[in-house]
Amino acid sequence: MHQQQQQQQVQNTLSSVPPAASASTGNYPAFDLGKFWTEQMQLADMFESDFKNHPLPLARIKKVMKTDQEVKVR
């Protein structure tokens, strides 16, 4: 009798879970990968950057890295 109650509880629990949430993807919402990459490509095309004027002083960073014994450049 106890086993029948447990099976009934499992059936009730499974019937209350929506089909999308019971899939192997977990509780993540549906994700359109094609749309994602299309948007990323559009963002990359619109990206404008001045590669000659970097916000960090790279020459100074390199100089500090050369003098620091703990920094190893590969």
mmCIF file of C-alpha atoms in Angstrom:
data_model
loop_
_atom_site.group_PDB
_atom_site.id
_atom_site.type_symbol
_atom_site.label_atom_id
_atom_site.label_comp_id
_atom_site.label_asym_id
_atom_site.label_seq_id
_atom_site.Cartn_x
_atom_site.Cartn_y
_atom_site.Cartn_z
ATOM 1 C CA MET A 1 0.000 0.000 0.000
ATOM 2 C CA HIS A 2 2.818 2.406 0.881
ATOM 3 C CA GLN A 3 4.486 1.768 -2.480
ATOM 4 C CA GLN A 4 1.277 2.630 -4.324
ATOM 5 C CA GLN A 5 1.075 5.954 -2.481
ATOM 6 C CA GLN A 6 4.659 6.783 -3.425
ATOM 7 C CA GLN A 7 3.995 5.942 -7.074
ATOM 8 C CA GLN A 8 0.874 8.095 -7.022
ATOM 9 C CA GLN A 9 2.852 11.015 -5.554
ATOM 10 C CA VAL A 10 5.501 10.641 -8.258
ATOM 11 C CA GLN A 11 2.839 10.581 -10.974
ATOM 12 C CA ASN A 12 1.167 13.679 -9.520
ATOM 13 C CA THR A 13 4.488 15.494 -9.371
ATOM 14 C CA LEU A 14 5.429 14.553 -12.935
ATOM 15 C CA SER A 15 2.050 15.563 -14.285
ATOM 16 C CA SER A 16 2.369 19.014 -12.710
ATOM 17 C CA VAL A 17 5.736 19.713 -14.386
ATOM 18 C CA PRO A 18 5.413 21.431 -17.775
ATOM 19 C CA PRO A 19 6.945 19.491 -20.702
ATOM 20 C CA ALA A 20 9.637 22.107 -21.440
ATOM 21 C CA ALA A 21 10.913 22.046 -17.862
ATOM 22 C CA SER A 22 11.028 18.259 -17.744
ATOM 23 C CA ALA A 23 13.344 18.081 -20.758
ATOM 24 C CA SER A 24 17.039 17.388 -20.256
ATOM 25 C CA THR A 25 17.829 21.102 -20.700
ATOM 26 C CA GLY A 26 16.849 21.803 -17.096
ATOM 27 C CA ASN A 27 14.950 24.945 -16.242
ATOM 28 C CA TYR A 28 16.533 27.108 -18.937
ATOM 29 C CA PRO A 29 14.248 28.949 -21.353
ATOM 30 C CA ALA A 30 14.283 28.066 -25.043
ATOM 31 C CA PHE A 31 17.243 29.700 -26.785
ATOM 32 C CA ASP A 32 17.542 30.406 -30.504
ATOM 33 C CA LEU A 33 21.230 29.980 -31.243
ATOM 34 C CA GLY A 34 20.929 31.197 -34.837
ATOM 35 C CA LYS A 35 19.284 34.431 -33.707
ATOM 36 C CA PHE A 36 21.953 34.914 -31.034
ATOM 37 C CA TRP A 37 24.844 34.659 -33.501
ATOM 38 C CA THR A 38 23.069 36.867 -36.041
ATOM 39 C CA GLU A 39 22.732 39.567 -33.383
ATOM 40 C CA GLN A 40 26.368 39.124 -32.328
ATOM 41 C CA MET A 41 27.540 39.533 -35.929
ATOM 42 C CA GLN A 42 25.471 42.716 -36.284
ATOM 43 C CA LEU A 43 26.971 44.091 -33.068
ATOM 44 C CA ALA A 44 30.479 43.254 -34.278
ATOM 45 C CA ASP A 45 29.828 44.998 -37.600
ATOM 46 C CA MET A 46 28.616 48.143 -35.809
ATOM 47 C CA PHE A 47 31.543 48.159 -33.338
ATOM 48 C CA GLU A 48 33.868 51.082 -33.868
ATOM 49 C CA SER A 49 37.160 51.302 -32.077
ATOM 50 C CA ASP A 50 40.301 53.307 -32.560
ATOM 51 C CA PHE A 51 42.994 50.658 -32.323
ATOM 52 C CA LYS A 52 45.802 53.223 -32.350
ATOM 53 C CA ASN A 53 44.688 54.984 -29.167
ATOM 54 C CA HIS A 54 44.423 52.315 -26.523
ATOM 55 C CA PRO A 55 43.011 53.334 -23.124
ATOM 56 C CA LEU A 56 45.871 51.570 -21.313
ATOM 57 C CA PRO A 57 49.522 52.659 -21.616
ATOM 58 C CA LEU A 58 50.807 49.412 -23.151
ATOM 59 C CA ALA A 59 54.458 50.519 -23.388
ATOM 60 C CA ARG A 60 54.518 51.297 -19.680
ATOM 61 C CA ILE A 61 52.844 47.989 -18.827
ATOM 62 C CA LYS A 62 55.437 46.086 -20.882
ATOM 63 C CA LYS A 63 58.257 47.957 -19.146
ATOM 64 C CA VAL A 64 56.893 47.054 -15.706
ATOM 65 C CA MET A 65 56.433 43.447 -16.785
ATOM 66 C CA LYS A 66 60.060 43.213 -17.896
ATOM 67 C CA THR A 67 61.347 44.508 -14.565
ATOM 68 C CA ASP A 68 59.076 42.272 -12.450
ATOM 69 C CA GLN A 69 60.700 38.884 -11.824
ATOM 70 C CA GLU A 70 57.363 37.208 -11.022
ATOM 71 C CA VAL A 71 55.850 38.022 -14.424
ATOM 72 C CA LYS A 72 56.500 35.390 -17.066
ATOM 73 C CA VAL A 73 55.610 36.112 -20.682
ATOM 74 C CA ARG A 74 54.836 33.067 -22.782
#
